[in-house]
Structures are given as structure tokens and as C-alpha cells.
Amino acid sequence: GAVVSQHPSWVICKSGTSVKIECRSLDFQATTMFWYRQFPKQSLMLMATSNEGSKATYEQGVEKDKFLINHASLTLSTLTVTSAHPEDSSFYICSARDPQGSSYNEQFFGPGTRLTVL
Amino acid sequence: GNSVTQMEGPVTLSEEAFLTINCTYTATGYPSLFWYVQYPGEGLQLLLKATKADDKGSNKGFEATYRKETTSFHLEKGSVQVSDSAVYFCALRIYNQGGKLIFGQGTELSVKP
């Protein structure tokens, strides 16, 4: 099946610094990737939809200047948390859609990145 | 609006017990319905899906039937194993909304030997 990787799997940073998280589709080209945030014991909340070669579409309440998304190629999307603060600590998960796959529109999920801001 | 509600966990069962995890939804359109599973330390994996009313999705012994009249998609398994211990998420996707998934809050299942 389609494989999506994320890097890093966990990161600890100081308050005020920026952190970049990568999401890669390893064996398919993804025109669309999604970024989610998951709090402990809670559901995944969609943050933004990332389309290759165009600006990301952010969900209501998500600060686009704080969570910068770049989808520069068909296999890579990045999420940069700028000037991170402790309240940004969370589990960030990406998914990618395989438009050529047998299950069109199915999303394949990465393993997630645990961000801890001190 | 669109939303998904799952039964609260954690659910603790003995091996070979019957499992039901309730899921109900509200949707402005005609949704496709999904169950995802998240094993410890891993990403979400699609467990099963149903795209229209009365469809039954099944995989690995798990089943769920799309019930439009009760707006439900309950997950069932006749005999759980320790390896089924995970968090289960019910989700919906509305046609023509860019493929976005809306998730329930997740239900943690713990199966004891």
C-alpha cells in the first residue's frame, strides 16, 4: 500500500524558535496533502489542505502565519511552526491522497510528529 | 454542520469477547463513512469503509454497516484479540469538499488476555 513518512518523529524546542516538519509520500505522487493536529485523548483536527504548486487552504481558526505550509513537489509537504510556544505542543499528523490509486481519494497517514515546546 | 460522535473509552475487554463501538454522525450532504485504527506509536490506518446506505464494510474480522435511517456506523467484531488493542476513529467525508475527513474523538480499546 501507499506509504507516507514524517520527519522528525519527535522534536523538542525552546519557546520562540521555529520547527519544520516534513511529510513525504514514498511510493506515489500526492497532489493533495492534509495536516492534522491531535491533542492527547482527542480527535484529529484538520488544520489545512495543501495542494502542490498552490497556496494551502487553512481551516477556520488556524493561523496561517504561524503554521506555514509548503507543498513544493508532488512528494513533499512541509509544516513550519513559527515562533513556537508551549501551547503549540501537540501531535502533528499528515496524510496524502493518491489520485492514481485504486481507492481514489483515500488518504494515507504518516506516523505523526510529537512536538514539545519548552 | 458535519460531525461524528463516538462512544467514550477506554473500552476494556477480555480476549474473545464481542466488541461494539458506537458511532453516529450528522452531515449536510451524503457522506462516505470510515473506521480508522491507530496502533500505539503508529499512524492511522484505514480499517474499513462504506460509501452508501446499507453498505457493509469489513476487514480483519471487523464489520460496520452504513445505517442512514439511524445515521450510524457502529463497529463490531465477534471475537477480539490482544492485538486489536488500539484507538479506533470513526470518520466521514462529504462528497465535493476536497476530500476532507471529519473524525470522531476516538475510542481506546484495551484487550486483556
mmCIF file of C-alpha atoms in Angstrom:
data_model
loop_
_atom_site.group_PDB
_atom_site.id
_atom_site.type_symbol
_atom_site.label_atom_id
_atom_site.label_comp_id
_atom_site.label_asym_id
_atom_site.label_seq_id
_atom_site.Cartn_x
_atom_site.Cartn_y
_atom_site.Cartn_z
ATOM 1 C CA GLY A 1 0.000 0.000 0.000
ATOM 2 C CA ALA A 2 0.897 3.650 -0.209
ATOM 3 C CA VAL A 3 3.409 4.828 2.383
ATOM 4 C CA VAL A 4 3.678 8.262 3.940
ATOM 5 C CA SER A 5 6.601 9.234 6.152
ATOM 6 C CA GLN A 6 7.120 12.131 8.512
ATOM 7 C CA HIS A 7 10.316 13.630 9.823
ATOM 8 C CA PRO A 8 11.186 14.103 12.573
ATOM 9 C CA SER A 9 9.142 11.665 14.626
ATOM 10 C CA TRP A 10 9.614 13.838 17.672
ATOM 11 C CA VAL A 11 11.170 17.221 18.389
ATOM 12 C CA ILE A 12 11.763 19.311 21.482
ATOM 13 C CA CYS A 13 12.441 23.008 21.050
ATOM 14 C CA LYS A 14 12.665 26.192 23.054
ATOM 15 C CA SER A 15 9.888 28.732 23.083
ATOM 16 C CA GLY A 16 10.278 31.278 20.288
ATOM 17 C CA THR A 17 12.058 29.011 17.847
ATOM 18 C CA SER A 18 10.655 27.643 14.597
ATOM 19 C CA VAL A 19 10.265 23.984 13.792
ATOM 20 C CA LYS A 20 9.850 22.368 10.368
ATOM 21 C CA ILE A 21 8.068 19.042 9.905
ATOM 22 C CA GLU A 22 8.312 17.126 6.643
ATOM 23 C CA CYS A 23 5.698 14.857 5.121
ATOM 24 C CA ARG A 24 6.674 12.625 2.206
ATOM 25 C CA SER A 25 4.745 10.236 0.019
ATOM 26 C CA LEU A 26 7.274 7.474 -0.626
ATOM 27 C CA ASP A 27 5.784 5.454 -3.472
ATOM 28 C CA PHE A 28 3.221 7.714 -5.066
ATOM 29 C CA GLN A 29 2.711 11.303 -6.118
ATOM 30 C CA ALA A 30 0.337 13.250 -3.937
ATOM 31 C CA THR A 31 -1.303 16.334 -5.392
ATOM 32 C CA THR A 32 -3.059 16.904 -2.087
ATOM 33 C CA MET A 33 -1.784 16.521 1.444
ATOM 34 C CA PHE A 34 -3.535 17.281 4.699
ATOM 35 C CA TRP A 35 -2.159 18.437 8.041
ATOM 36 C CA TYR A 36 -3.882 17.481 11.284
ATOM 37 C CA ARG A 37 -3.292 18.222 14.919
ATOM 38 C CA GLN A 38 -4.123 15.738 17.633
ATOM 39 C CA PHE A 39 -4.303 16.553 21.328
ATOM 40 C CA PRO A 40 -3.987 13.776 23.927
ATOM 41 C CA LYS A 41 -7.095 11.620 24.109
ATOM 42 C CA GLN A 42 -8.762 13.758 21.474
ATOM 43 C CA SER A 43 -9.607 13.566 17.824
ATOM 44 C CA LEU A 44 -7.652 14.726 14.818
ATOM 45 C CA MET A 45 -8.438 18.288 13.872
ATOM 46 C CA LEU A 46 -7.783 19.289 10.279
ATOM 47 C CA MET A 47 -5.511 22.323 10.142
ATOM 48 C CA ALA A 48 -5.058 22.810 6.405
ATOM 49 C CA THR A 49 -5.218 21.259 2.983
ATOM 50 C CA SER A 50 -2.041 21.506 0.959
ATOM 51 C CA ASN A 51 -2.148 21.388 -2.835
ATOM 52 C CA GLU A 52 1.006 21.028 -4.879
ATOM 53 C CA GLY A 53 2.035 24.273 -6.512
ATOM 54 C CA SER A 54 -0.583 26.448 -4.848
ATOM 55 C CA LYS A 55 -1.318 28.033 -1.514
ATOM 56 C CA ALA A 56 -2.662 25.926 1.286
ATOM 57 C CA THR A 57 -6.265 26.212 2.392
ATOM 58 C CA TYR A 58 -6.499 26.718 6.148
ATOM 59 C CA GLU A 59 -9.382 25.721 8.361
ATOM 60 C CA GLN A 60 -11.189 28.340 10.364
ATOM 61 C CA GLY A 61 -9.261 29.364 13.449
ATOM 62 C CA VAL A 62 -5.850 28.186 12.213
ATOM 63 C CA GLU A 63 -3.285 30.973 11.951
ATOM 64 C CA LYS A 64 -1.717 30.765 8.516
ATOM 65 C CA ASP A 65 1.200 32.995 9.530
ATOM 66 C CA LYS A 66 2.022 30.724 12.420
ATOM 67 C CA PHE A 67 1.637 27.405 10.638
ATOM 68 C CA LEU A 68 3.378 27.812 7.301
ATOM 69 C CA ILE A 69 2.694 25.077 4.769
ATOM 70 C CA ASN A 70 4.677 24.500 1.615
ATOM 71 C CA HIS A 71 3.868 21.812 -0.945
ATOM 72 C CA ALA A 72 6.678 22.353 -3.413
ATOM 73 C CA SER A 73 6.673 18.936 -5.021
ATOM 74 C CA LEU A 74 4.342 16.015 -5.583
ATOM 75 C CA THR A 75 6.039 14.008 -2.851
ATOM 76 C CA LEU A 76 6.814 16.577 -0.170
ATOM 77 C CA SER A 77 4.850 18.955 2.016
ATOM 78 C CA THR A 78 6.311 20.829 4.967
ATOM 79 C CA LEU A 79 4.691 22.394 8.006
ATOM 80 C CA THR A 80 6.681 25.074 9.809
ATOM 81 C CA VAL A 81 5.547 26.102 13.262
ATOM 82 C CA THR A 82 6.904 29.634 13.605
ATOM 83 C CA SER A 83 7.805 31.173 16.957
ATOM 84 C CA ALA A 84 6.586 28.096 18.762
ATOM 85 C CA HIS A 85 5.092 28.389 22.241
ATOM 86 C CA PRO A 86 4.198 25.709 24.800
ATOM 87 C CA GLU A 87 0.558 25.759 23.694
ATOM 88 C CA ASP A 88 1.722 24.566 20.255
ATOM 89 C CA SER A 89 2.921 21.322 21.806
ATOM 90 C CA SER A 90 0.924 18.585 20.158
ATOM 91 C CA PHE A 91 0.993 15.591 17.837
ATOM 92 C CA TYR A 92 1.034 16.671 14.199
ATOM 93 C CA ILE A 93 -0.089 14.197 11.562
ATOM 94 C CA CYS A 94 -0.056 14.488 7.809
ATOM 95 C CA SER A 95 -1.895 12.483 5.209
ATOM 96 C CA ALA A 96 -1.611 12.266 1.456
ATOM 97 C CA ARG A 97 -4.106 11.402 -1.214
ATOM 98 C CA ASP A 98 -3.113 9.095 -4.052
ATOM 99 C CA PRO A 99 -5.039 10.222 -7.141
ATOM 100 C CA GLN A 100 -3.815 7.267 -9.188
ATOM 101 C CA GLY A 101 -4.515 4.625 -6.608
ATOM 102 C CA SER A 102 -7.244 2.026 -6.746
ATOM 103 C CA SER A 103 -9.094 3.815 -3.968
ATOM 104 C CA TYR A 104 -9.268 7.293 -5.360
ATOM 105 C CA ASN A 105 -9.485 9.904 -2.621
ATOM 106 C CA GLU A 106 -8.284 7.556 0.094
ATOM 107 C CA GLN A 107 -5.944 9.308 2.492
ATOM 108 C CA PHE A 108 -2.782 7.591 3.692
ATOM 109 C CA PHE A 109 -1.470 8.794 7.016
ATOM 110 C CA GLY A 110 2.021 9.429 8.269
ATOM 111 C CA PRO A 111 3.118 8.176 11.695
ATOM 112 C CA GLY A 112 2.969 11.653 13.218
ATOM 113 C CA THR A 113 5.433 14.089 14.805
ATOM 114 C CA ARG A 114 5.389 14.795 18.528
ATOM 115 C CA LEU A 115 6.283 18.466 19.139
ATOM 116 C CA THR A 116 7.168 19.625 22.654
ATOM 117 C CA VAL A 117 7.856 23.291 23.194
ATOM 118 C CA LEU A 118 9.633 24.142 26.437
ATOM 119 C CA GLY B 1 -22.805 21.126 10.296
ATOM 120 C CA ASN B 2 -20.902 17.870 9.872
ATOM 121 C CA SER B 3 -19.782 15.946 12.922
ATOM 122 C CA VAL B 4 -19.042 12.483 14.251
ATOM 123 C CA THR B 5 -19.722 11.222 17.765
ATOM 124 C CA GLN B 6 -18.227 8.048 19.180
ATOM 125 C CA MET B 7 -18.761 6.261 22.437
ATOM 126 C CA GLU B 8 -16.274 7.265 25.073
ATOM 127 C CA GLY B 9 -13.460 4.997 26.046
ATOM 128 C CA PRO B 10 -11.479 3.368 27.254
ATOM 129 C CA VAL B 11 -13.177 0.094 26.480
ATOM 130 C CA THR B 12 -11.619 -2.875 28.239
ATOM 131 C CA LEU B 13 -12.494 -6.398 27.130
ATOM 132 C CA SER B 14 -11.222 -9.891 27.667
ATOM 133 C CA GLU B 15 -9.839 -11.831 24.733
ATOM 134 C CA GLU B 16 -12.564 -13.433 22.552
ATOM 135 C CA ALA B 17 -15.228 -11.028 23.810
ATOM 136 C CA PHE B 18 -17.664 -9.298 21.436
ATOM 137 C CA LEU B 19 -16.868 -5.716 20.549
ATOM 138 C CA THR B 20 -19.176 -2.859 19.660
ATOM 139 C CA ILE B 21 -18.009 0.734 19.308
ATOM 140 C CA ASN B 22 -20.867 3.093 18.584
ATOM 141 C CA CYS B 23 -20.575 5.868 16.030
ATOM 142 C CA THR B 24 -23.230 8.335 14.928
ATOM 143 C CA TYR B 25 -22.931 11.234 12.560
ATOM 144 C CA THR B 26 -24.578 14.402 11.337
ATOM 145 C CA ALA B 27 -23.977 15.508 7.784
ATOM 146 C CA THR B 28 -25.274 18.211 5.493
ATOM 147 C CA GLY B 29 -24.522 16.121 2.425
ATOM 148 C CA TYR B 30 -24.324 12.438 1.640
ATOM 149 C CA PRO B 31 -21.218 11.152 3.368
ATOM 150 C CA SER B 32 -18.884 8.249 2.956
ATOM 151 C CA LEU B 33 -18.074 6.643 6.298
ATOM 152 C CA PHE B 34 -14.816 5.206 7.583
ATOM 153 C CA TRP B 35 -13.222 3.468 10.518
ATOM 154 C CA TYR B 36 -9.531 4.087 11.113
ATOM 155 C CA VAL B 37 -7.302 2.332 13.640
ATOM 156 C CA GLN B 38 -4.235 3.789 15.343
ATOM 157 C CA TYR B 39 -1.910 1.280 16.985
ATOM 158 C CA PRO B 40 0.460 2.583 19.659
ATOM 159 C CA GLY B 41 3.228 4.657 18.143
ATOM 160 C CA GLU B 42 1.885 4.375 14.615
ATOM 161 C CA GLY B 43 -0.123 6.445 12.153
ATOM 162 C CA LEU B 44 -3.770 5.927 11.316
ATOM 163 C CA GLN B 45 -4.678 3.038 9.062
ATOM 164 C CA LEU B 46 -7.910 2.622 7.178
ATOM 165 C CA LEU B 47 -9.779 -0.324 8.684
ATOM 166 C CA LEU B 48 -12.950 -0.314 6.608
ATOM 167 C CA LYS B 49 -15.318 1.984 4.767
ATOM 168 C CA ALA B 50 -18.808 2.268 3.293
ATOM 169 C CA THR B 51 -19.882 4.735 0.658
ATOM 170 C CA LYS B 52 -23.654 4.395 0.560
ATOM 171 C CA ALA B 53 -26.597 3.437 2.724
ATOM 172 C CA ASP B 54 -26.827 -0.253 3.715
ATOM 173 C CA ASP B 55 -23.271 -0.933 2.579
ATOM 174 C CA LYS B 56 -21.300 -3.125 4.950
ATOM 175 C CA GLY B 57 -17.584 -2.549 5.279
ATOM 176 C CA SER B 58 -15.469 -5.394 6.623
ATOM 177 C CA ASN B 59 -11.822 -6.160 7.253
ATOM 178 C CA LYS B 60 -9.813 -8.332 9.668
ATOM 179 C CA GLY B 61 -12.998 -9.617 11.298
ATOM 180 C CA PHE B 62 -14.359 -6.112 11.906
ATOM 181 C CA GLU B 63 -17.642 -5.009 10.354
ATOM 182 C CA ALA B 64 -19.714 -1.837 10.182
ATOM 183 C CA THR B 65 -22.967 -1.153 8.341
ATOM 184 C CA TYR B 66 -23.941 2.275 6.993
ATOM 185 C CA ARG B 67 -27.364 2.969 8.515
ATOM 186 C CA LYS B 68 -28.844 6.098 7.016
ATOM 187 C CA GLU B 69 -32.089 5.872 8.984
ATOM 188 C CA THR B 70 -30.238 5.984 12.300
ATOM 189 C CA THR B 71 -27.209 7.959 10.999
ATOM 190 C CA SER B 72 -24.936 5.339 12.482
ATOM 191 C CA PHE B 73 -21.880 3.289 11.560
ATOM 192 C CA HIS B 74 -21.180 1.078 14.562
ATOM 193 C CA LEU B 75 -18.028 -1.036 14.565
ATOM 194 C CA GLU B 76 -18.322 -4.694 15.595
ATOM 195 C CA LYS B 77 -16.092 -7.716 15.964
ATOM 196 C CA GLY B 78 -17.207 -11.107 17.140
ATOM 197 C CA SER B 79 -14.054 -12.125 18.981
ATOM 198 C CA VAL B 80 -11.354 -9.604 19.856
ATOM 199 C CA GLN B 81 -7.693 -10.392 20.294
ATOM 200 C CA VAL B 82 -5.000 -8.720 22.369
ATOM 201 C CA SER B 83 -3.516 -7.441 19.109
ATOM 202 C CA ASP B 84 -6.694 -5.432 18.486
ATOM 203 C CA SER B 85 -5.751 -3.079 21.328
ATOM 204 C CA ALA B 86 -5.605 0.357 19.700
ATOM 205 C CA VAL B 87 -7.526 3.592 19.288
ATOM 206 C CA TYR B 88 -10.386 3.467 16.789
ATOM 207 C CA PHE B 89 -11.637 6.541 14.945
ATOM 208 C CA CYS B 90 -14.896 6.899 13.083
ATOM 209 C CA ALA B 91 -14.839 9.465 10.285
ATOM 210 C CA LEU B 92 -16.931 10.873 7.491
ATOM 211 C CA ARG B 93 -16.158 12.503 4.186
ATOM 212 C CA ILE B 94 -18.602 14.668 2.294
ATOM 213 C CA TYR B 95 -18.589 14.458 -1.482
ATOM 214 C CA ASN B 96 -17.132 17.511 -3.212
ATOM 215 C CA GLN B 97 -15.479 19.007 -0.153
ATOM 216 C CA GLY B 98 -11.922 18.437 -1.227
ATOM 217 C CA GLY B 99 -11.573 15.037 0.352
ATOM 218 C CA LYS B 100 -11.608 16.382 3.911
ATOM 219 C CA LEU B 101 -12.189 13.884 6.687
ATOM 220 C CA ILE B 102 -14.057 14.719 9.862
ATOM 221 C CA PHE B 103 -13.142 12.483 12.770
ATOM 222 C CA GLY B 104 -14.830 11.399 15.948
ATOM 223 C CA GLN B 105 -12.917 11.720 19.187
ATOM 224 C CA GLY B 106 -11.552 8.182 19.083
ATOM 225 C CA THR B 107 -12.245 5.204 21.315
ATOM 226 C CA GLU B 108 -9.411 3.422 23.041
ATOM 227 C CA LEU B 109 -9.767 -0.360 23.146
ATOM 228 C CA SER B 110 -7.737 -2.473 25.536
ATOM 229 C CA VAL B 111 -7.982 -6.253 25.241
ATOM 230 C CA LYS B 112 -6.701 -8.333 28.142
ATOM 231 C CA PRO B 113 -5.520 -11.935 27.763
#
